[in-house]
Short mmCIF file of C-alpha atoms in Angstrom, two decimals:
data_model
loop_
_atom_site.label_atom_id
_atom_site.label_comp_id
_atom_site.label_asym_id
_atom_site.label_seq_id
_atom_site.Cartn_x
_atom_site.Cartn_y
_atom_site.Cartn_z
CA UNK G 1 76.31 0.06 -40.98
CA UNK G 2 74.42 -2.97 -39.82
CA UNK G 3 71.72 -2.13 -37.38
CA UNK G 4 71.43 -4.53 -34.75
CA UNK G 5 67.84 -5.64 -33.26
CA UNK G 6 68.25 -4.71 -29.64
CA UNK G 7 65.46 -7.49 -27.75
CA UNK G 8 64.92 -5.27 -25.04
CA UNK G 9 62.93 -3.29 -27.52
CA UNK G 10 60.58 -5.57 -28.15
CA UNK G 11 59.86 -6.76 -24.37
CA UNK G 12 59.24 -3.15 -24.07
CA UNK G 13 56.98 -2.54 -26.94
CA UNK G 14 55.21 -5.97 -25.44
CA UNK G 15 54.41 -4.24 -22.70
CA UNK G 16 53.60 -1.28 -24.35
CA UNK G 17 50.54 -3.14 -25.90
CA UNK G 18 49.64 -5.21 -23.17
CA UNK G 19 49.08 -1.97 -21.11
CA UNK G 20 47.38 -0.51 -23.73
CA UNK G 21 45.05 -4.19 -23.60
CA UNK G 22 44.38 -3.73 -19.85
CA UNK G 23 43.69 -0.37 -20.23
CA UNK G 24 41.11 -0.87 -23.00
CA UNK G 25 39.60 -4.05 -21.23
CA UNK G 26 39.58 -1.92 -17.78
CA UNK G 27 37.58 0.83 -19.31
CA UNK G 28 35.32 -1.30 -21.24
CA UNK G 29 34.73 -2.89 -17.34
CA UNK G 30 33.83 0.32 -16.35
CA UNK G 31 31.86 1.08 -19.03
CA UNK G 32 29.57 -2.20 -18.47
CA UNK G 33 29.63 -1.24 -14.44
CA UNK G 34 27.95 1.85 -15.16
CA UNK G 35 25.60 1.09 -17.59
CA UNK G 36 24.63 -1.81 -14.75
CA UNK G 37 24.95 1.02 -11.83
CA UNK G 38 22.68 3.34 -14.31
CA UNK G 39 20.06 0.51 -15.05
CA UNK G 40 19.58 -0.24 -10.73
CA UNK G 41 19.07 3.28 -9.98
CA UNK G 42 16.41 3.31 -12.63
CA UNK G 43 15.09 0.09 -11.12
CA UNK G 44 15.39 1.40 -7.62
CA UNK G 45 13.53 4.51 -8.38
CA UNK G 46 10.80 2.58 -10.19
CA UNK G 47 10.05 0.65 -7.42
CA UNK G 48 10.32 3.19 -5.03
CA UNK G 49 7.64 5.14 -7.06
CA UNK G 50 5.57 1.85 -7.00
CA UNK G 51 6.17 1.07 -3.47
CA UNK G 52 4.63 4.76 -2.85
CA UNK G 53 1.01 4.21 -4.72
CA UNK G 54 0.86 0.92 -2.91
CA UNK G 55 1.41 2.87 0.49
CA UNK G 56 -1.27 5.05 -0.77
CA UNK G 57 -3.90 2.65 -2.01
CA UNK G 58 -2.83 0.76 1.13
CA UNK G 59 -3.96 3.91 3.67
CA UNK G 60 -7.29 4.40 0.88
CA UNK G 61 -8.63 0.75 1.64
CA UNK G 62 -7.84 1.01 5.59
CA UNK G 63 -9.45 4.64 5.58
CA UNK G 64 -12.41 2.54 3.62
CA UNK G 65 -12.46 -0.32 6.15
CA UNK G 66 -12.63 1.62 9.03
CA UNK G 67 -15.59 3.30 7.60
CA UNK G 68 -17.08 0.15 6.87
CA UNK G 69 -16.48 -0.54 10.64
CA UNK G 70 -18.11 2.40 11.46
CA UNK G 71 -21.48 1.78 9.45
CA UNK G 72 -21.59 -1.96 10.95
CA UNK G 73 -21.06 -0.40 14.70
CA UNK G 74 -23.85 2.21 13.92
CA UNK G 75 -25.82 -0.64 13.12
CA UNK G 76 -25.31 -2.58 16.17
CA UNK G 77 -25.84 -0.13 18.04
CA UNK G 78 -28.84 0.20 16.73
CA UNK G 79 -29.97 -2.93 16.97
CA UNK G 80 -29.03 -3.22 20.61
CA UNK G 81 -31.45 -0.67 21.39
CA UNK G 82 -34.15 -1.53 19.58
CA UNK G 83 -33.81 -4.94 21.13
CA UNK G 84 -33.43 -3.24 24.51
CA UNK G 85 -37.09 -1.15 23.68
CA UNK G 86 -38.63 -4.70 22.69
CA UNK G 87 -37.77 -6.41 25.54
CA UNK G 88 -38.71 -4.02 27.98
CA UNK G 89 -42.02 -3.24 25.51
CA UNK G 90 -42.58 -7.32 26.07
CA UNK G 91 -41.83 -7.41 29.31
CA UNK G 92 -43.80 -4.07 31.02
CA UNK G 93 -46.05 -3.96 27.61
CA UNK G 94 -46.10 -1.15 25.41
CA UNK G 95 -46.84 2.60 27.13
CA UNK G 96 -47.39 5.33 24.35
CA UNK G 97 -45.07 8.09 24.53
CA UNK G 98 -46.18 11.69 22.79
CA UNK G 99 -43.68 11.34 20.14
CA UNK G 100 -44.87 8.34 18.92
CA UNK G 101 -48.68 10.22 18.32
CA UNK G 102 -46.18 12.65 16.24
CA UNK G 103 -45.35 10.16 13.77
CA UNK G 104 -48.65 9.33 12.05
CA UNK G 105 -49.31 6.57 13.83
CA UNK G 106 -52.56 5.02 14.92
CA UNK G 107 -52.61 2.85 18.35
CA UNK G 108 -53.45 0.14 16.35
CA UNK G 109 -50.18 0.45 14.30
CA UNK G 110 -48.50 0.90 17.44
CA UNK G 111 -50.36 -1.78 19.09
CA UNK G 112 -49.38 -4.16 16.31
CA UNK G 113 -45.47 -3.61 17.10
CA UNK G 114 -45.99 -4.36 20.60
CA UNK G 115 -47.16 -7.99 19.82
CA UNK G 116 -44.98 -8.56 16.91
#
Protein backbone atom coordinates (compact mmCIF):
# COMPACT_ATOMS: atom_id res chain seq x y z
CA UNK A 1 0.00 0.00 0.00
CA UNK A 2 1.35 3.34 -1.06
CA UNK A 3 0.64 6.03 1.44
CA UNK A 4 -0.21 9.15 -0.07
CA UNK A 5 1.04 12.67 1.45
CA UNK A 6 -2.24 14.39 2.10
CA UNK A 7 -1.06 18.58 1.85
CA UNK A 8 -3.66 19.55 4.04
CA UNK A 9 -1.52 18.00 6.70
CA UNK A 10 1.10 20.03 6.43
CA UNK A 11 -0.86 23.54 6.18
CA UNK A 12 -2.18 22.25 9.35
CA UNK A 13 0.93 21.28 11.12
CA UNK A 14 2.12 24.98 9.70
CA UNK A 15 -0.18 26.37 11.68
CA UNK A 16 0.31 24.23 14.38
CA UNK A 17 3.85 25.82 14.83
CA UNK A 18 3.12 29.17 13.96
CA UNK A 19 0.59 29.21 16.92
CA UNK A 20 2.89 27.67 18.98
CA UNK A 21 5.49 30.90 17.66
CA UNK A 22 2.88 33.53 18.64
CA UNK A 23 2.20 31.96 21.64
CA UNK A 24 5.84 31.79 22.75
CA UNK A 25 6.59 35.41 21.39
CA UNK A 26 3.19 36.63 23.21
CA UNK A 27 4.31 35.32 26.52
CA UNK A 28 7.81 36.36 26.22
CA UNK A 29 5.85 40.08 25.59
CA UNK A 30 4.32 39.62 28.68
CA UNK A 31 7.08 38.53 30.38
CA UNK A 32 9.18 41.82 29.36
CA UNK A 33 5.77 43.99 30.27
CA UNK A 34 5.99 42.86 33.68
CA UNK A 35 9.36 42.94 34.47
CA UNK A 36 8.90 46.82 33.02
CA UNK A 37 5.43 47.15 35.14
CA UNK A 38 7.59 45.58 38.24
CA UNK A 39 10.67 47.96 37.71
CA UNK A 40 8.00 51.48 37.67
CA UNK A 41 6.32 50.48 40.73
CA UNK A 42 9.71 50.16 42.32
CA UNK A 43 10.57 53.52 40.77
CA UNK A 44 7.28 55.02 41.77
CA UNK A 45 7.62 53.97 45.30
CA UNK A 46 11.19 55.24 45.48
CA UNK A 47 10.30 58.47 44.62
CA UNK A 48 7.36 58.62 46.53
CA UNK A 49 9.54 57.77 49.63
CA UNK A 50 11.91 60.61 48.43
CA UNK A 51 9.25 63.02 47.64
CA UNK A 52 8.17 62.41 51.49
CA UNK A 53 11.71 63.44 53.28
CA UNK A 54 11.74 66.39 50.95
CA UNK A 55 8.15 67.36 52.28
CA UNK A 56 9.67 66.90 55.59
CA UNK A 57 12.95 68.73 55.37
CA UNK A 58 10.78 71.18 53.41
CA UNK A 59 8.25 71.90 56.67
CA UNK A 60 11.91 71.63 59.03
CA UNK A 61 13.52 74.72 57.13
CA UNK A 62 10.04 76.78 57.04
CA UNK A 63 9.48 75.82 60.85
CA UNK A 64 13.36 77.22 61.03
CA UNK A 65 12.63 80.37 59.00
CA UNK A 66 9.81 81.39 60.75
CA UNK A 67 11.80 81.23 63.86
CA UNK A 68 14.38 83.15 62.36
CA UNK A 69 11.52 85.67 61.64
CA UNK A 70 10.63 85.63 64.99
CA UNK A 71 14.18 86.46 66.56
CA UNK A 72 14.60 89.42 63.84
CA UNK A 73 10.90 90.82 64.91
CA UNK A 74 11.95 90.53 68.65
CA UNK A 75 14.73 92.52 67.68
CA UNK A 76 12.95 95.25 66.03
CA UNK A 77 10.87 95.54 68.34
CA UNK A 78 13.32 96.15 70.45
CA UNK A 79 14.99 98.52 68.78
CA UNK A 80 11.88 100.57 68.15
CA UNK A 81 11.59 101.13 71.70
CA UNK A 82 14.74 101.84 72.67
CA UNK A 83 14.74 104.41 69.92
CA UNK A 84 11.34 105.58 71.16
CA UNK A 85 13.10 105.99 75.06
CA UNK A 86 16.06 107.98 73.27
CA UNK A 87 14.16 110.27 71.56
CA UNK A 88 11.90 111.19 74.13
CA UNK A 89 15.21 110.98 76.71
CA UNK A 90 16.70 113.72 73.97
CA UNK A 91 13.92 115.51 73.59
CA UNK A 92 12.38 116.04 77.50
CA UNK A 93 16.08 114.96 78.84
CA UNK A 94 16.65 112.11 80.92
CA UNK A 95 14.28 111.76 84.36
CA UNK A 96 15.56 108.83 86.65
CA UNK A 97 13.10 106.28 87.30
CA UNK A 98 13.56 103.92 90.68
CA UNK A 99 14.34 100.95 88.67
CA UNK A 100 17.08 102.31 87.06
CA UNK A 101 18.82 103.06 90.91
CA UNK A 102 18.07 99.08 91.06
CA UNK A 103 20.44 98.24 88.49
CA UNK A 104 23.82 99.34 89.87
CA UNK A 105 23.95 102.27 88.27
CA UNK A 106 25.49 105.57 89.22
CA UNK A 107 23.82 108.98 87.77
CA UNK A 108 26.84 109.48 86.12
CA UNK A 109 26.48 106.16 84.16
CA UNK A 110 23.07 107.09 83.60
CA UNK A 111 23.89 110.57 82.82
CA UNK A 112 26.38 109.39 80.22
CA UNK A 113 23.47 107.48 78.18
CA UNK A 114 21.44 110.47 78.13
CA UNK A 115 24.09 112.43 76.05
CA UNK A 116 25.31 109.58 74.06
Amino acid sequence: AATSIDPTDDNEQNEIDRSETDTESLLTIIAMLRTTVDQSTHEKEVLEQRLIEEQVRAQQEIRSFAASLEGVEDLRRSAEAMSRELRKIKVKGYKPRSSDFLTGRSCEDLTAVEEA
